[in-house]
CSV table of C-alpha atoms in Angstrom, one decimal:
chain,number,residue,atom,x,y,z
R,1,MET,CA,-26.8,31.5,9.8
R,2,TYR,CA,-23.2,32.1,10.7
R,3,LYS,CA,-21.2,32.3,7.4
R,4,VAL,CA,-17.2,31.6,9.3
R,5,LYS,CA,-14.4,32.4,7.2
R,6,VAL,CA,-11.1,30.2,7.9
R,7,TYR,CA,-7.7,30.9,7.1
R,8,VAL,CA,-5.0,28.5,7.9
R,9,THR,CA,-1.2,29.2,7.3
R,10,LEU,CA,1.8,27.0,8.1
R,11,LYS,CA,3.4,28.3,10.9
R,12,GLU,CA,6.1,31.3,10.6
R,13,SER,CA,8.8,28.9,12.1
R,14,VAL,CA,8.0,26.6,9.4
R,15,LEU,CA,9.9,26.9,5.8
R,16,ASP,CA,6.7,27.3,3.4
R,17,PRO,CA,8.4,25.0,0.2
R,18,GLN,CA,5.3,26.4,-2.1
R,19,GLY,CA,5.8,30.2,-1.1
R,20,SER,CA,9.3,29.7,-1.6
R,21,ALA,CA,8.5,28.6,-4.9
R,22,VAL,CA,6.5,31.5,-6.1
R,23,LYS,CA,8.4,34.1,-4.1
R,24,GLY,CA,11.2,32.9,-6.7
R,25,ALA,CA,8.6,33.1,-9.5
R,26,LEU,CA,7.7,36.5,-8.6
R,27,HIS,CA,10.8,37.7,-8.8
R,28,SER,CA,11.9,36.1,-12.1
R,29,LEU,CA,8.9,38.2,-13.6
R,30,LYS,CA,10.8,41.0,-11.8
R,31,PHE,CA,8.8,41.8,-9.0
R,32,ASN,CA,11.6,42.4,-6.8
R,33,GLU,CA,9.6,44.4,-3.7
R,34,VAL,CA,8.3,40.8,-2.8
R,35,GLU,CA,9.9,39.8,0.2
R,36,ASP,CA,7.6,36.7,1.2
R,37,VAL,CA,5.5,34.7,-0.1
R,38,ARG,CA,3.4,32.2,2.6
R,39,ILE,CA,0.5,30.1,0.7
R,40,GLY,CA,-2.2,28.6,3.1
R,41,LYS,CA,-5.5,27.9,2.7
R,42,PHE,CA,-9.1,29.5,2.6
R,43,LEU,CA,-12.1,27.7,4.3
R,44,GLU,CA,-15.5,28.8,4.5
R,45,LEU,CA,-18.1,27.1,7.1
R,46,THR,CA,-21.8,28.1,7.4
R,47,LEU,CA,-23.1,26.9,10.4
R,48,GLU,CA,-26.6,27.1,11.6
R,49,LYS,CA,-27.6,29.6,14.7
R,50,GLY,CA,-28.2,28.2,17.9
R,51,ASN,CA,-27.5,27.9,21.5
R,52,TYR,CA,-23.5,27.3,21.5
R,53,ASP,CA,-20.5,29.2,22.1
R,54,LEU,CA,-19.9,30.2,18.4
R,55,ASP,CA,-16.6,30.6,19.4
R,56,ALA,CA,-15.6,27.9,21.7
R,57,LYS,CA,-17.2,25.8,19.0
R,58,ILE,CA,-15.1,27.3,15.7
R,59,LYS,CA,-11.7,26.7,18.0
R,60,GLU,CA,-12.5,23.1,18.6
R,61,MET,CA,-13.5,22.3,14.9
R,62,CYS,CA,-9.9,23.8,13.9
R,63,GLU,CA,-7.9,22.3,16.2
R,64,LYS,CA,-9.3,18.8,15.7
R,65,LEU,CA,-9.8,19.2,11.9
R,66,LEU,CA,-9.5,22.0,10.2
R,67,THR,CA,-5.6,22.4,11.0
R,68,ASN,CA,-2.2,20.3,11.9
R,69,THR,CA,-1.3,22.7,15.2
R,70,VAL,CA,1.9,21.0,14.9
R,71,ILE,CA,2.5,23.2,11.7
R,72,GLU,CA,-0.3,25.4,11.2
R,73,ASP,CA,-1.9,28.4,12.5
R,74,TYR,CA,-5.2,29.8,11.8
R,75,ARG,CA,-7.2,33.1,12.4
R,76,TYR,CA,-11.3,33.1,11.3
R,77,GLU,CA,-13.9,35.4,10.5
R,78,VAL,CA,-17.3,35.1,11.1
R,79,GLU,CA,-20.5,37.1,9.1
R,80,GLU,CA,-23.9,36.6,10.0
R,81,VAL,CA,-26.0,36.3,7.3
R,82,VAL,CA,-29.6,36.0,6.5
R,83,ALA,CA,-31.1,32.3,5.0
R,84,GLN,CA,-32.8,32.8,1.9
T,1,MET,CA,1.1,-14.5,14.1
T,2,LYS,CA,-1.8,-12.7,12.6
T,3,PHE,CA,-1.6,-8.8,10.9
T,4,ALA,CA,-4.2,-6.8,9.9
T,5,VAL,CA,-4.1,-4.4,6.8
T,6,ILE,CA,-6.1,-1.7,7.2
T,7,VAL,CA,-7.8,-0.3,4.3
T,8,PHE,CA,-8.6,3.2,3.6
T,9,PRO,CA,-10.9,4.5,0.8
T,10,GLY,CA,-7.7,5.3,-1.4
T,11,SER,CA,-5.8,3.2,0.0
T,12,ASN,CA,-3.6,1.7,-3.1
T,13,CYS,CA,-0.6,-0.1,-1.5
T,14,ASP,CA,-2.5,-2.6,0.9
T,15,ILE,CA,-2.5,-5.7,-1.9
T,16,ASP,CA,1.8,-5.0,-1.5
T,17,MET,CA,1.7,-4.9,2.0
T,18,TYR,CA,-0.9,-8.3,2.2
T,19,HIS,CA,1.5,-10.2,-0.8
T,20,ALA,CA,4.9,-9.3,1.8
T,21,ILE,CA,3.2,-10.5,4.7
T,22,LYS,CA,1.1,-13.7,3.0
T,23,ASP,CA,3.6,-15.1,0.4
T,24,GLU,CA,7.4,-13.8,1.5
T,25,LEU,CA,7.0,-13.9,5.1
T,26,GLY,CA,4.1,-16.3,5.5
T,27,GLU,CA,1.9,-15.2,8.1
T,28,GLU,CA,-1.0,-15.1,9.0
T,29,VAL,CA,-3.2,-11.8,7.3
T,30,GLU,CA,-6.3,-9.9,6.6
T,31,TYR,CA,-7.6,-6.9,5.1
T,32,VAL,CA,-9.2,-4.8,7.7
T,33,TRP,CA,-11.7,-1.8,6.4
T,34,HIS,CA,-11.6,1.2,8.1
T,35,ASP,CA,-15.1,1.1,9.7
T,36,GLU,CA,-14.2,-2.2,11.6
T,37,THR,CA,-14.7,-2.0,15.1
T,38,ASN,CA,-12.4,-4.4,16.6
T,39,LEU,CA,-9.1,-5.4,16.2
T,40,ASP,CA,-8.2,-7.7,19.0
T,41,ARG,CA,-8.2,-11.1,17.0
T,42,PHE,CA,-4.9,-9.5,15.4
T,43,ASP,CA,-1.1,-9.3,16.6
T,44,GLY,CA,0.4,-6.9,14.5
T,45,ILE,CA,-1.2,-3.5,12.9
T,46,LEU,CA,-0.5,-2.5,9.4
T,47,LEU,CA,-1.4,1.0,8.3
T,48,PRO,CA,-0.4,1.1,4.5
T,49,GLY,CA,0.6,4.3,2.4
T,50,GLY,CA,-1.6,5.4,-0.4
T,51,PHE,CA,-4.1,8.8,-0.4
T,52,SER,CA,-6.6,7.9,1.6
T,53,TYR,CA,-9.5,9.9,1.1
T,54,GLY,CA,-7.8,11.7,-1.1
T,55,ASP,CA,-5.6,13.5,0.9
T,56,TYR,CA,-8.3,16.0,1.0
T,57,LEU,CA,-7.0,18.7,3.8
T,58,ARG,CA,-4.2,17.1,4.7
T,59,SER,CA,-2.6,13.5,4.6
T,60,GLY,CA,-3.9,11.5,6.6
T,61,ALA,CA,-6.2,14.1,8.5
T,62,ILE,CA,-9.9,12.6,7.6
T,63,ALA,CA,-9.0,8.7,8.1
T,64,ARG,CA,-7.4,9.8,11.4
T,65,PHE,CA,-10.9,9.7,12.5
T,66,SER,CA,-12.8,6.4,10.7
T,67,ASN,CA,-13.8,4.0,13.3
T,68,VAL,CA,-10.6,1.3,13.3
T,69,MET,CA,-8.1,4.4,14.1
T,70,ALA,CA,-9.9,4.2,17.9
T,71,GLU,CA,-8.6,0.7,17.7
T,72,VAL,CA,-5.1,1.2,16.2
T,73,ILE,CA,-5.0,3.4,18.7
T,74,LYS,CA,-6.3,0.9,21.8
T,75,ALA,CA,-3.7,-1.3,20.0
T,76,ALA,CA,-0.6,0.6,20.5
T,77,LYS,CA,-1.7,1.2,24.2
T,78,GLU,CA,-1.6,-2.8,24.3
T,79,GLY,CA,1.8,-2.6,23.3
T,80,LYS,CA,1.5,-4.5,19.9
T,81,PRO,CA,3.2,-3.5,16.8
T,82,VAL,CA,1.8,-0.8,15.0
T,83,LEU,CA,3.7,0.0,11.3
T,84,GLY,CA,2.8,2.7,9.4
T,85,VAL,CA,4.4,3.3,5.6
T,86,CYS,CA,3.8,6.5,3.8
T,87,ASN,CA,0.4,7.5,4.5
T,88,GLY,CA,-0.1,5.4,7.0
T,89,PHE,CA,3.1,7.2,8.5
T,90,GLN,CA,0.7,10.6,7.6
T,91,ILE,CA,-2.2,9.1,9.9
T,92,LEU,CA,0.3,8.5,13.2
T,93,LEU,CA,1.5,11.8,13.3
T,94,GLU,CA,-1.8,13.0,12.5
T,95,SER,CA,-3.8,10.6,15.2
T,96,GLY,CA,-0.5,11.8,17.7
T,97,LEU,CA,0.4,8.5,17.7
T,98,LEU,CA,4.2,10.1,16.9
T,99,PRO,CA,5.2,13.5,17.1
T,100,GLY,CA,5.3,15.8,14.0
T,101,ALA,CA,3.9,16.1,10.9
T,102,MET,CA,4.7,16.2,6.9
T,103,ARG,CA,4.5,18.9,4.7
T,104,ARG,CA,5.3,19.0,0.5
T,105,ASN,CA,8.9,17.9,-0.1
T,106,GLU,CA,11.0,20.7,-1.0
T,107,SER,CA,11.5,20.3,-4.5
T,108,LEU,CA,7.8,19.8,-4.5
T,109,LYS,CA,8.1,17.0,-7.0
T,110,PHE,CA,6.8,13.5,-6.5
T,111,ILE,CA,10.0,12.1,-5.1
T,112,CYS,CA,9.4,7.7,-6.6
T,113,LYS,CA,13.1,5.7,-6.6
T,114,PRO,CA,14.6,4.0,-4.4
T,115,VAL,CA,16.7,5.5,-1.6
T,116,GLU,CA,19.5,4.3,1.0
T,117,LEU,CA,18.9,4.2,4.4
T,118,VAL,CA,21.0,4.4,7.7
T,119,VAL,CA,19.2,2.3,10.4
T,120,GLU,CA,20.2,4.6,13.3
T,121,ASN,CA,18.6,2.0,15.7
T,122,ASN,CA,18.4,-1.8,15.9
T,123,ASP,CA,17.3,-2.4,18.9
T,124,THR,CA,13.5,-2.0,18.7
T,125,MET,CA,11.0,-4.8,17.8
T,126,PHE,CA,10.9,-3.6,13.8
T,127,THR,CA,14.7,-3.7,13.2
T,128,ALA,CA,16.4,-6.1,15.2
T,129,GLY,CA,17.1,-8.7,12.4
T,130,TYR,CA,19.4,-5.1,11.0
T,131,GLY,CA,22.8,-4.1,12.0
T,132,GLN,CA,23.2,-1.0,14.1
T,133,GLY,CA,24.2,1.6,11.0
T,134,GLU,CA,23.6,-1.0,8.5
T,135,ARG,CA,22.9,0.8,5.0
T,136,ILE,CA,19.9,-0.7,2.9
T,137,VAL,CA,17.6,0.5,-0.1
T,138,ILE,CA,13.5,1.0,0.1
T,139,PRO,CA,12.2,2.5,-2.3
T,140,VAL,CA,9.9,5.7,-1.8
T,141,ALA,CA,7.1,7.1,-3.5
T,142,HIS,CA,5.9,10.3,-2.0
T,143,GLY,CA,5.1,14.2,-2.4
T,144,GLU,CA,4.7,15.3,1.1
T,145,GLY,CA,7.5,13.2,3.0
T,146,ASN,CA,9.1,16.4,4.1
T,147,TYR,CA,9.1,15.6,8.0
T,148,TYR,CA,9.1,18.1,10.6
T,149,CYS,CA,9.2,18.7,14.5
T,150,ASP,CA,10.3,21.8,16.6
T,151,GLU,CA,13.8,21.1,18.3
T,152,GLU,CA,12.7,20.5,21.5
T,153,THR,CA,11.0,17.1,19.8
T,154,LEU,CA,13.7,16.7,18.1
T,155,GLU,CA,16.0,16.3,21.2
T,156,ARG,CA,13.5,14.2,22.6
T,157,LEU,CA,13.5,11.8,19.7
T,158,LYS,CA,17.2,11.9,19.4
T,159,GLU,CA,18.0,11.1,23.5
T,160,ASN,CA,15.4,8.2,23.5
T,161,ASN,CA,16.8,7.0,20.2
T,162,GLN,CA,13.5,6.8,18.5
T,163,ILE,CA,14.9,7.5,15.2
T,164,VAL,CA,15.1,3.8,13.8
T,165,PHE,CA,15.7,5.4,9.9
T,166,ARG,CA,17.8,8.1,8.4
T,167,TYR,CA,18.1,9.2,4.5
T,168,THR,CA,21.9,9.0,4.0
T,169,ASN,CA,20.6,11.1,1.1
T,170,ASN,CA,17.9,13.2,2.0
T,171,PRO,CA,15.2,13.5,-0.7
T,172,ASN,CA,12.7,15.4,0.6
T,173,GLY,CA,14.1,17.9,3.4
T,174,SER,CA,13.2,16.2,6.8
T,175,ILE,CA,14.5,17.6,9.1
T,176,ALA,CA,17.4,15.9,10.7
T,177,ASP,CA,17.4,13.1,7.6
T,178,ILE,CA,14.6,11.2,9.3
T,179,ALA,CA,12.8,8.5,7.4
T,180,GLY,CA,11.3,6.5,9.8
T,181,ILE,CA,10.5,7.1,14.2
T,182,VAL,CA,9.0,5.1,16.9
T,183,ASN,CA,7.0,6.1,19.9
T,184,GLU,CA,8.5,6.1,23.4
T,185,LYS,CA,7.8,2.3,23.9
T,186,GLY,CA,9.1,1.7,21.1
T,187,ASN,CA,5.9,-0.7,19.6
T,188,VAL,CA,4.6,2.0,17.1
T,189,LEU,CA,7.0,2.5,13.6
T,190,GLY,CA,6.3,5.1,11.3
T,191,MET,CA,8.5,5.2,7.9
T,192,MET,CA,8.1,7.2,4.5
T,193,PRO,CA,10.3,4.6,2.4
T,194,HIS,CA,7.6,1.1,1.8
T,195,PRO,CA,9.5,-1.8,3.2
T,196,GLU,CA,6.8,-4.0,1.8
T,197,ARG,CA,7.9,-3.1,-1.8
T,198,ALA,CA,11.3,-4.1,-1.1
T,199,VAL,CA,10.8,-7.9,-0.2
T,200,ASP,CA,12.1,-10.1,-2.9
T,201,GLU,CA,14.9,-9.5,-4.9
T,202,LEU,CA,13.2,-9.3,-8.1
T,203,LEU,CA,11.3,-6.3,-7.0
T,204,GLY,CA,15.2,-4.7,-7.2
T,205,SER,CA,15.9,-5.2,-3.1
T,206,ALA,CA,15.1,-7.6,-0.5
T,207,ASP,CA,16.1,-5.4,2.2
T,208,GLY,CA,12.4,-4.8,3.5
T,209,LEU,CA,11.7,-8.0,4.4
T,210,LYS,CA,14.3,-8.3,7.1
T,211,LEU,CA,11.7,-5.4,9.1
T,212,PHE,CA,8.4,-7.9,8.8
T,213,GLN,CA,10.6,-10.6,10.0
T,214,SER,CA,11.9,-8.9,13.2
T,215,ILE,CA,8.6,-7.9,13.9
T,216,VAL,CA,7.3,-11.9,14.2
T,217,ARG,CA,10.7,-12.8,15.9
T,218,SER,CA,9.8,-10.6,18.4
T,219,TRP,CA,6.5,-11.4,18.6
T,220,ARG,CA,7.8,-15.2,19.0
T,221,GLU,CA,10.4,-14.0,21.8
T,222,ASN,CA,7.5,-12.9,24.2
T,223,HIS,CA,4.4,-14.6,23.2
T,224,VAL,CA,5.2,-18.3,21.6
T,225,LEU,CA,8.7,-19.0,23.7
T,226,SER,CA,7.4,-17.9,27.4
T,227,SER,CA,3.9,-20.0,26.8
C-alpha cells in the first residue's frame, strides 16, 4: 500500500485571514520572531498498489477535488507501507 | 414558468426559496433531490443556500460532483436561468460555471445581517427590474463569502459587466466589493446575499422579489410572446 500525505495551503498571493489572526495572537504572546503564518490542510490517503501511474493519479485527485486551484497550492509525499 | 429548487444533503434555504417562488412570485416550483438526472422539464434552476455535505473539504466542493450538477451545467449551456445563492454561489464557483473562489470572511466571523447592495448592472435577465445603480437591502448569512479572483479575471469581469451586485459597505473582504456576478452569457448568477429572504415587507425587505420577477419577465418575453 501507499500512504500519501497531501498538504494544501492557500496560494502565496491569496490573503489567509486565519493565518493573519494566528500571527497576531502569537505576537501578543510575545513570539515576535514570527514573520508569517499560513494555515492549511493535511490529508492522508491510503492507496492500494496497482498497475497505475501513482503521481498522475494523485495529481488528478488533488486538482479535481482535494484542492481548489484558484486559491490553493498542494504538495504531497508518498510512503510505501506493508499491509498489516 | 417552472423552477427547480435543488436540494443537497445540508441545504437549509430550500424552503425559503420554494416559498419565494410559489407564494410571493406565484410561479410553479418543485424540490429536486441532488441525485436527479434530468432537469429538462424546468425553465429555471435555483441552487439554495445552506451547508451542502457539511461544507466538508471546501464549501460546495462535494456537491459539485453530485448527479444533478451535470444537468445544471447542461441547463446553463442551454441558456436557462441558473441562480445560486450563498452556498449555491459557492457550488457554481466550484463547478466552474462562474470564475473565482471563496475564502473565509476577513473577520473570520459568520456574518448574518441585512446589507446594502448597489445594482451595478441592470441589463441582465436577473436585474432588469431594478434601476441601474439602485440601492437595495438584502440579508447575508455566511462564514465564507470573501470572494477572490486573480487580477486578470477581475479585469474580464469588469470589461464584460459581469459584476452585477456590489456591497456599499463590504462586510467580508470580497475583492472589488463583489456581492454577485454573472457568467459571460449572462444566464448564470451567483450571489452571497439571499434575495429569497427579502420578498415581503414582513421580512424587513421586499427588494429581492424584483430579482425573481425579472427572471420571469425575461423568460416570458423570450418564450410566451414569441410563440
